[in-house]
């Protein structure tokens, strides 16, 4: 009978087709903006429109610093207690540890990266998170890198700064002191000549003054 052979061929073809199919895209991490709470992304509708992609809405502090928000997004994804860092906590005067999260994407790594999507200041938070990953700033995960993020997109984000920060009471950093460089020999000679120093300056000034006055 040829039935077993046909079944084997059909199984092999099905397996080959499955192996040839592209892997699912990385999940998209949704980072909200200022004062955003709850599922402001309507992630259910997003999933219905793109069934092949997973959308992971995060909920960092609506009024927290970008550092704290980035840390909270990180631990919401990998799971565990948010660790803001000893130095940062001491500098800012708050507790080092925050809430404990279950983990939306505990397998997150360079081999299983994510796409970051931030709205408004969420885009800035995403950039801070990427920088913390690059600097391996998470004590609980010392092997992070920028490769943990496949892409980063920011929607209506103040990537060049936002004056609202100062309107809410933040103090701008003091201007940097000007750097005074010592004059080079060439610069010194030019300044000396233009100030009327030297023999040429004295003679020219005397003759010109006498003729013009006469």
XYZ file of C-alpha atoms in Angstrom:
214
model
C 0.000 0.000 0.000
C 1.178 3.533 -0.761
C -0.791 5.193 2.044
C 2.048 5.207 4.625
C 4.413 6.662 2.083
C 1.918 9.368 1.148
C 1.367 10.187 4.823
C 5.090 10.465 5.421
C 5.511 12.743 2.443
C 2.627 14.954 3.578
C 4.091 15.179 7.096
C 7.536 16.047 5.738
C 6.078 18.727 3.486
C 4.113 20.217 6.364
C 7.206 20.266 8.575
C 9.272 21.906 5.844
C 6.624 24.575 5.324
C 6.560 25.301 9.049
C 10.347 25.582 9.154
C 10.323 27.935 6.180
C 7.714 30.290 7.658
C 9.157 33.509 9.069
C 9.410 33.779 12.844
C 6.928 36.069 14.588
C 8.068 39.666 14.988
C 9.403 40.813 18.357
C 6.782 42.105 20.769
C 6.115 45.825 20.795
C 6.547 47.444 24.199
C 4.156 50.381 24.649
C 5.412 53.188 26.918
C 2.845 55.903 27.739
C 3.418 59.596 28.242
C 2.798 62.237 30.875
C -0.061 61.500 33.312
C -1.094 58.436 31.292
C -2.666 55.634 33.319
C -4.447 52.427 32.388
C -4.458 50.922 28.916
C -4.371 54.203 27.011
C -3.120 52.335 23.927
C -6.226 50.169 23.403
C -3.851 47.226 23.084
C -6.746 44.851 22.478
C -7.655 46.685 19.292
C -4.011 46.715 18.215
C -3.777 42.957 18.705
C -6.988 42.461 16.706
C -5.525 44.428 13.801
C -2.145 42.676 13.866
C -2.620 39.171 15.197
C 0.983 38.158 14.463
C 2.459 40.715 16.866
C 2.280 40.872 20.637
C 1.706 44.260 22.239
C 2.935 44.765 25.792
C 1.511 47.909 27.454
C 3.584 49.115 30.385
C 2.605 51.426 33.249
C 5.525 53.447 34.600
C 4.927 56.232 37.100
C 2.997 59.054 35.392
C 5.017 61.716 37.247
C 8.286 59.872 37.864
C 11.677 60.789 36.442
C 12.702 59.185 33.175
C 15.281 57.083 35.014
C 12.663 55.701 37.393
C 10.170 55.164 34.572
C 12.745 53.298 32.490
C 13.622 51.068 35.440
C 9.950 50.317 36.046
C 9.411 49.413 32.381
C 12.421 47.094 32.529
C 11.173 45.163 35.558
C 7.611 45.082 34.299
C 9.007 43.170 31.333
C 11.576 40.840 32.955
C 9.867 40.521 36.333
C 11.200 41.166 39.824
C 11.506 44.091 42.197
C 12.355 47.415 40.586
C 15.889 48.442 41.560
C 16.519 52.119 40.857
C 20.181 51.815 41.813
C 21.901 52.724 45.076
C 23.657 55.819 43.707
C 20.534 57.169 42.009
C 18.369 56.570 45.069
C 20.866 58.344 47.320
C 21.176 61.302 44.951
C 17.431 61.754 44.548
C 16.491 60.944 48.135
C 14.063 58.081 47.586
C 14.003 54.349 48.272
C 16.230 52.156 46.165
C 13.569 49.487 45.560
C 10.064 49.850 44.194
C 7.237 47.521 43.299
C 7.570 43.845 42.404
C 6.280 42.740 39.003
C 5.391 39.364 37.541
C 7.061 39.879 34.173
C 5.384 40.457 30.802
C 8.345 39.135 28.814
C 10.784 37.286 31.134
C 12.662 35.774 28.179
C 13.790 39.244 27.034
C 17.409 39.166 25.864
C 19.612 40.019 22.903
C 18.351 36.845 21.204
C 14.752 37.817 21.940
C 14.689 41.615 21.514
C 11.733 43.969 21.588
C 10.519 46.985 19.680
C 10.046 50.046 21.891
C 7.232 52.476 21.112
C 6.821 55.562 23.280
C 4.251 58.330 23.117
C 5.072 61.873 24.254
C 7.552 61.649 27.146
C 7.290 57.884 26.768
C 9.627 58.283 23.800
C 12.200 59.918 26.065
C 11.713 57.144 28.627
C 12.369 54.609 25.872
C 15.651 56.321 25.004
C 16.701 56.340 28.658
C 15.844 52.629 28.890
C 17.975 51.908 25.843
C 20.865 53.810 27.396
C 20.530 51.904 30.686
C 20.582 48.627 28.766
C 23.678 49.748 26.882
C 25.445 50.739 30.113
C 24.428 47.499 31.874
C 22.927 49.550 34.674
C 20.685 46.789 36.088
C 22.398 44.968 38.955
C 20.032 42.012 38.655
C 20.783 41.622 34.921
C 24.462 42.525 34.350
C 24.558 41.223 30.772
C 22.135 43.638 29.126
C 23.092 45.515 25.973
C 21.615 47.754 23.309
C 20.968 44.579 21.301
C 18.011 43.882 23.584
C 16.127 46.481 21.515
C 15.517 45.888 17.817
C 13.957 49.295 17.146
C 12.774 52.408 18.939
C 9.988 54.693 17.751
C 8.776 57.899 19.402
C 5.380 59.479 18.726
C 5.136 63.246 19.329
C 8.014 63.074 21.795
C 10.001 66.114 23.025
C 13.352 64.618 22.084
C 15.008 68.056 22.071
C 13.722 69.013 25.520
C 10.478 70.458 26.838
C 9.971 73.827 28.607
C 7.068 72.300 30.553
C 9.674 70.710 32.791
C 10.810 74.105 34.009
C 7.258 75.462 34.198
C 6.526 72.700 36.709
C 9.373 73.844 38.928
C 12.536 72.181 37.663
C 15.647 74.338 37.781
C 17.702 74.524 34.585
C 21.346 73.590 35.025
C 23.716 76.538 35.471
C 25.514 77.611 32.312
C 28.943 76.143 31.892
C 31.851 78.439 32.651
C 33.573 79.691 29.494
C 36.806 77.997 28.655
C 39.709 80.410 28.259
C 42.474 79.016 26.139
C 46.036 80.349 26.386
C 47.029 82.363 23.289
C 49.248 80.693 20.754
C 52.335 82.566 19.485
C 50.507 83.478 16.274
C 47.442 84.735 18.150
C 49.591 86.732 20.562
C 51.468 88.461 17.734
C 48.215 89.367 15.928
C 46.697 90.827 19.080
C 49.892 92.705 19.778
C 49.933 94.253 16.301
C 46.235 95.197 16.348
C 46.577 96.879 19.713
C 49.262 99.243 18.344
C 52.168 97.560 20.053
C 55.622 97.346 18.542
C 57.595 99.713 16.333
C 55.235 99.475 13.354
C 52.234 100.458 15.463
C 54.024 103.444 17.024
C 55.320 104.874 13.759
C 52.090 104.420 11.890
C 50.085 106.000 14.693
C 52.451 109.022 14.916
C 52.629 109.742 11.206
C 48.958 109.231 10.565
C 48.014 111.433 13.487
C 50.325 114.260 12.394
C 49.234 114.347 8.773
C 45.579 114.031 9.531
C 45.725 116.835 12.086
C 47.507 119.190 9.685
